[in-house]
Amino acid sequence: AYEIPKRDWSSDVCSSDLNNHGSTLNFVNGLSTSQDLTMTGAGAVLTGGNISLTGGTFTWGGGTIASSGASTFTTSSPVATNITGDVTLGRNWTSNGATTIGASPTAGPGTISINSGKTWTVQVPLSIYSTATAPQVKGAGTMVVDAGTTTSIDATTTIGDGTTKFDNAGTVTLNSRALTINASSSSGDTGTYNMTASNAGVDLNFSGGTRTFGTGTTITSSGGTPSPTVTFSGANATFNAGSITDTSLG
């Protein structure tokens, strides 16, 4: 491991300085860049200061982004984040740039583990393509899908431990395959689950944890053959003015 000496990271640095393939990088005063950033390997750790990515492509293929204190991690539009390996979020992350888990509908894997006490706030479209059999989003932390955000599911996807909340009219759309949510919701979902039923196996499964569906929450289906199903197996569900809006749903 090595430490990059303390310096001003407020200006852009070239992408060759940022490509990290397994070493530990310690940006003492933080990092601000609009260039491409690649992180791969279990040792790829950025610590200390704020991280602000404002352009280019962030390819996160492995390792941990951690921090000390209350430093922030922000990816802002138009930066694109591609999670192509097993990664760990050790600090709060606000992703305000398009984020993809898994490289394409036919390529993977890609998983993110959110550490306890940390929150991943998704503010722009999130696409999940991963073909991994383990949960694609896991850990004891919290995932919040924020206002107006659409999460598009194009692969069999599991959200594991911790807390997941679709907030302020956030929407998750199941384009194909199934979404299984084992996580709890902290203060209630207020968003929408859409099930397009364009392919077999477009199912929404709540198989663990406790979920509270707040005012305005809906689970909708566009029909199709076979009809999508919603199941609650081993999960506690409370509808506080939320609703399932298609009688064809199981």
Coordinates of N, CA, C and O in Angstrom, one line a residue, residues 20 39-45 59-65 83-88:
N20 N -6.5 2.3 -10.5 CA -6.0 1.6 -9.4 C -6.4 0.1 -9.5 O -7.5 -0.2 -9.6
M39 N -11.3 1.2 -10.5 CA -10.9 0.6 -9.3 C -11.2 -0.9 -9.5 O -12.3 -1.3 -9.7
T40 N -10.1 -1.7 -9.3 CA -10.3 -3.2 -9.4 C -9.4 -3.8 -8.3 O -8.4 -3.2 -7.9
G41 N -9.8 -5.0 -7.8 CA -9.0 -5.7 -6.8 C -9.4 -5.4 -5.4 O -9.9 -4.3 -5.1
A42 N -9.2 -6.4 -4.5 CA -9.6 -6.3 -3.2 C -9.0 -5.1 -2.4 O -9.5 -4.7 -1.4
G43 N -7.8 -4.7 -2.8 CA -7.1 -3.7 -2.1 C -7.4 -2.2 -2.5 O -6.8 -1.3 -2.0
A44 N -8.3 -2.1 -3.5 CA -8.6 -0.8 -4.0 C -9.5 0.0 -3.0 O -10.7 -0.1 -3.0
V45 N -8.8 0.9 -2.2 CA -9.5 1.6 -1.1 C -9.1 3.1 -1.2 O -8.0 3.4 -1.3
T59 N -15.5 3.1 -13.3 CA -15.6 1.6 -13.3 C -15.1 1.0 -12.0 O -14.0 1.1 -11.7
W60 N -16.1 0.4 -11.3 CA -15.8 -0.1 -9.9 C -15.9 -1.6 -10.0 O -16.9 -2.2 -9.9
G61 N -14.7 -2.2 -10.1 CA -14.6 -3.6 -10.3 C -14.3 -4.4 -9.1 O -14.2 -5.7 -9.2
G62 N -14.1 -3.8 -8.0 CA -13.7 -4.5 -6.8 C -13.2 -3.6 -5.7 O -12.8 -2.4 -6.0
G63 N -13.1 -4.0 -4.5 CA -12.5 -3.3 -3.4 C -13.6 -2.4 -2.6 O -14.8 -2.5 -2.8
T64 N -13.0 -1.5 -1.8 CA -13.8 -0.8 -0.9 C -13.6 0.7 -1.0 O -12.4 1.1 -1.2
I65 N -14.6 1.5 -0.9 CA -14.5 3.0 -0.8 C -14.9 3.3 0.7 O -16.0 3.0 1.1
I83 N -20.7 -0.8 -11.9 CA -20.2 -1.8 -10.9 C -20.1 -3.1 -11.6 O -21.1 -3.7 -12.0
T84 N -18.9 -3.6 -11.8 CA -18.7 -4.8 -12.6 C -18.1 -5.9 -11.7 O -17.7 -7.0 -12.3
G85 N -17.9 -5.7 -10.4 CA -17.3 -6.7 -9.6 C -18.0 -6.7 -8.2 O -19.0 -6.0 -8.0
D86 N -17.4 -7.3 -7.2 CA -17.9 -7.3 -5.8 C -17.2 -6.1 -5.1 O -16.0 -6.1 -4.9
V87 N -18.1 -5.1 -4.7 CA -17.5 -3.9 -4.1 C -18.2 -3.7 -2.8 O -19.3 -4.2 -2.5
T88 N -17.6 -2.9 -2.0 CA -18.1 -2.6 -0.6 C -18.1 -1.1 -0.4 O -17.1 -0.4 -0.7

